[in-house]
């Protein structure tokens, strides 16, 4: 091999190693394991309501990230208003937010914390799907199609 070939190779190897190290470093930062909440919604349903004005909404938000987030609002295609409600001592009251801890979950269920869909445009029936959009303090909104289940459905 000529001297010129050896010099060219000698310069390329360190440059290539530096570029590869930079790519690996940046890839590690953007690989989904970075700081922040990572939210998924599961087990969502709306039981068929008994009247045309109000319905309940239930779901689980899982946070596999390494930072807390909060559910701060919900909007829906059939509800004029969606409120966040907590249940304490068999009494429900409106709240401004629900915490979703890092590595944990927020469970909205019958008899516990839940969504109240108010001012319905129509009474949803079993088999129908309603759209809800969940808004968070930190994370981007998540839109979900929620099945309307039998009025006696309790989830899972």
Tab-separated table of C-alpha atoms in Angstrom:
chain	number	residue	atom	x	y	z
A	1	UNK	CA	0.000	0.000	0.000
A	2	UNK	CA	1.331	3.460	-0.802
A	3	UNK	CA	2.180	5.996	1.852
A	4	UNK	CA	-0.723	8.215	0.651
A	5	UNK	CA	-3.177	5.320	1.117
A	6	UNK	CA	-1.969	4.723	4.638
A	7	UNK	CA	-2.361	8.395	5.545
A	8	UNK	CA	-5.874	8.598	4.138
A	9	UNK	CA	-6.925	5.480	6.073
A	10	UNK	CA	-5.275	6.800	9.188
A	11	UNK	CA	-7.323	10.006	9.021
A	12	UNK	CA	-10.633	8.310	8.183
A	13	UNK	CA	-10.621	5.833	11.072
A	14	UNK	CA	-10.503	8.436	13.891
A	15	UNK	CA	-13.059	10.621	12.090
A	16	UNK	CA	-15.353	7.643	11.579
A	17	UNK	CA	-14.984	6.650	15.233
A	18	UNK	CA	-15.854	10.192	16.352
A	19	UNK	CA	-18.916	10.316	14.090
A	20	UNK	CA	-20.080	6.902	15.304
A	21	UNK	CA	-19.685	7.963	18.941
A	22	UNK	CA	-21.741	11.118	18.294
A	23	UNK	CA	-24.518	9.107	16.627
A	24	UNK	CA	-24.632	6.640	19.519
A	25	UNK	CA	-24.691	9.449	22.081
A	26	UNK	CA	-27.522	11.280	20.313
A	27	UNK	CA	-29.395	8.043	19.706
A	28	UNK	CA	-29.290	7.302	23.423
A	29	UNK	CA	-30.862	10.672	24.155
A	30	UNK	CA	-33.727	10.196	21.706
A	31	UNK	CA	-34.375	6.515	22.213
A	32	UNK	CA	-37.614	6.808	24.169
A	33	UNK	CA	-35.869	6.374	27.502
A	34	UNK	CA	-35.305	10.091	27.993
A	35	UNK	CA	-36.763	12.220	30.734
A	36	UNK	CA	-40.472	12.840	30.819
A	37	UNK	CA	-43.804	11.095	31.088
A	38	UNK	CA	-44.779	8.423	28.555
A	39	UNK	CA	-48.538	7.889	28.624
A	40	UNK	CA	-50.850	5.209	27.255
A	41	UNK	CA	-54.604	4.885	27.742
A	42	UNK	CA	-56.219	1.485	28.308
A	43	UNK	CA	-59.531	-0.077	29.266
A	44	UNK	CA	-61.635	2.986	28.400
A	45	UNK	CA	-65.423	2.682	28.333
A	46	UNK	CA	-68.608	4.658	28.844
A	47	UNK	CA	-71.538	2.726	30.301
A	48	UNK	CA	-74.824	3.337	28.492
A	49	UNK	CA	-76.389	6.134	30.571
A	50	UNK	CA	-79.927	6.047	31.918
A	51	UNK	CA	-80.746	9.537	30.592
A	52	UNK	CA	-79.788	11.951	27.834
A	53	UNK	CA	-77.951	14.530	29.918
A	54	UNK	CA	-75.083	12.835	31.778
A	55	UNK	CA	-72.775	9.826	31.436
A	56	UNK	CA	-69.725	8.473	33.228
A	57	UNK	CA	-66.343	7.718	31.714
A	58	UNK	CA	-63.772	5.241	32.962
A	59	UNK	CA	-60.225	4.402	31.864
A	60	UNK	CA	-56.651	3.818	32.944
A	61	UNK	CA	-53.721	6.066	32.035
A	62	UNK	CA	-50.338	4.336	32.426
A	63	UNK	CA	-47.150	6.356	32.746
A	64	UNK	CA	-44.067	4.321	31.849
A	65	UNK	CA	-41.906	7.444	31.835
A	66	UNK	CA	-39.665	8.826	34.528
A	67	UNK	CA	-41.619	12.011	35.311
A	68	UNK	CA	-45.062	12.709	36.747
A	69	UNK	CA	-47.829	14.269	34.670
A	70	UNK	CA	-51.408	15.377	35.359
A	71	UNK	CA	-54.676	14.909	33.522
A	72	UNK	CA	-56.033	18.469	33.471
A	73	UNK	CA	-58.976	18.382	31.044
A	74	UNK	CA	-61.026	16.152	28.766
A	75	UNK	CA	-63.146	17.086	25.776
A	76	UNK	CA	-65.610	14.883	23.943
A	77	UNK	CA	-67.642	14.760	20.757
A	78	UNK	CA	-70.996	14.167	22.471
A	79	UNK	CA	-70.429	16.143	25.689
A	80	UNK	CA	-70.709	19.892	26.045
A	81	UNK	CA	-68.556	19.581	29.165
A	82	UNK	CA	-66.415	16.837	30.662
A	83	UNK	CA	-65.527	17.168	34.338
A	84	UNK	CA	-62.933	15.324	36.411
A	85	UNK	CA	-64.530	13.930	39.578
A	86	UNK	CA	-63.076	12.272	42.633
A	87	UNK	CA	-65.068	10.163	45.051
A	88	UNK	CA	-64.409	10.584	48.769
A	89	UNK	CA	-66.616	8.972	51.442
A	90	UNK	CA	-69.248	8.028	48.827
A	91	UNK	CA	-69.473	11.646	47.715
A	92	UNK	CA	-68.165	12.937	44.409
A	93	UNK	CA	-66.719	16.354	43.762
A	94	UNK	CA	-65.153	18.125	40.830
A	95	UNK	CA	-61.366	18.477	40.790
A	96	UNK	CA	-58.995	20.407	38.532
A	97	UNK	CA	-56.543	17.573	37.881
A	98	UNK	CA	-55.537	13.988	38.499
A	99	UNK	CA	-51.916	12.977	39.110
A	100	UNK	CA	-50.299	10.322	36.928
A	101	UNK	CA	-47.114	9.298	38.757
A	102	UNK	CA	-43.939	8.272	36.970
A	103	UNK	CA	-43.937	4.493	36.636
A	104	UNK	CA	-47.540	4.375	37.856
A	105	UNK	CA	-51.087	4.813	36.681
A	106	UNK	CA	-54.268	6.802	37.057
A	107	UNK	CA	-57.323	4.559	37.336
A	108	UNK	CA	-60.755	6.068	36.736
A	109	UNK	CA	-63.364	3.492	37.771
A	110	UNK	CA	-66.903	3.024	39.022
A	111	UNK	CA	-67.209	4.051	42.650
A	112	UNK	CA	-63.910	5.935	42.455
A	113	UNK	CA	-62.405	8.775	40.487
A	114	UNK	CA	-64.098	9.176	37.103
A	115	UNK	CA	-65.104	11.431	34.232
A	116	UNK	CA	-68.539	13.051	34.073
A	117	UNK	CA	-69.779	13.732	30.551
A	118	UNK	CA	-72.368	16.508	30.831
A	119	UNK	CA	-74.744	18.272	28.424
A	120	UNK	CA	-74.815	15.307	26.056
A	121	UNK	CA	-75.857	15.916	22.449
A	122	UNK	CA	-77.647	12.538	22.558
A	123	UNK	CA	-77.904	9.461	24.743
A	124	UNK	CA	-75.146	7.071	23.611
A	125	UNK	CA	-76.203	3.442	23.305
A	126	UNK	CA	-74.324	0.178	23.749
A	127	UNK	CA	-72.226	-0.592	20.668
A	128	UNK	CA	-71.659	3.077	19.811
A	129	UNK	CA	-68.240	4.709	20.054
A	130	UNK	CA	-67.609	8.184	21.459
A	131	UNK	CA	-64.459	10.244	21.021
A	132	UNK	CA	-62.616	11.704	23.999
A	133	UNK	CA	-59.464	13.806	23.981
A	134	UNK	CA	-57.381	13.806	27.158
A	135	UNK	CA	-55.302	16.895	27.900
A	136	UNK	CA	-52.271	16.757	30.150
A	137	UNK	CA	-50.100	19.273	31.954
A	138	UNK	CA	-46.924	18.139	30.150
A	139	UNK	CA	-47.708	15.535	27.500
A	140	UNK	CA	-49.441	16.059	24.169
A	141	UNK	CA	-53.187	15.345	24.096
A	142	UNK	CA	-54.312	11.782	23.478
A	143	UNK	CA	-57.460	11.142	21.458
A	144	UNK	CA	-59.300	7.863	22.000
A	145	UNK	CA	-62.373	6.165	20.583
A	146	UNK	CA	-64.281	4.863	23.586
A	147	UNK	CA	-66.817	2.048	23.324
A	148	UNK	CA	-70.221	2.474	24.924
A	149	UNK	CA	-70.847	-0.663	26.967
A	150	UNK	CA	-73.919	-2.040	28.733
A	151	UNK	CA	-75.058	0.043	31.686
A	152	UNK	CA	-73.994	-2.759	34.028
A	153	UNK	CA	-70.468	-3.121	32.551
A	154	UNK	CA	-67.779	-2.751	35.213
A	155	UNK	CA	-64.644	-2.853	33.061
A	156	UNK	CA	-61.909	-5.303	32.243
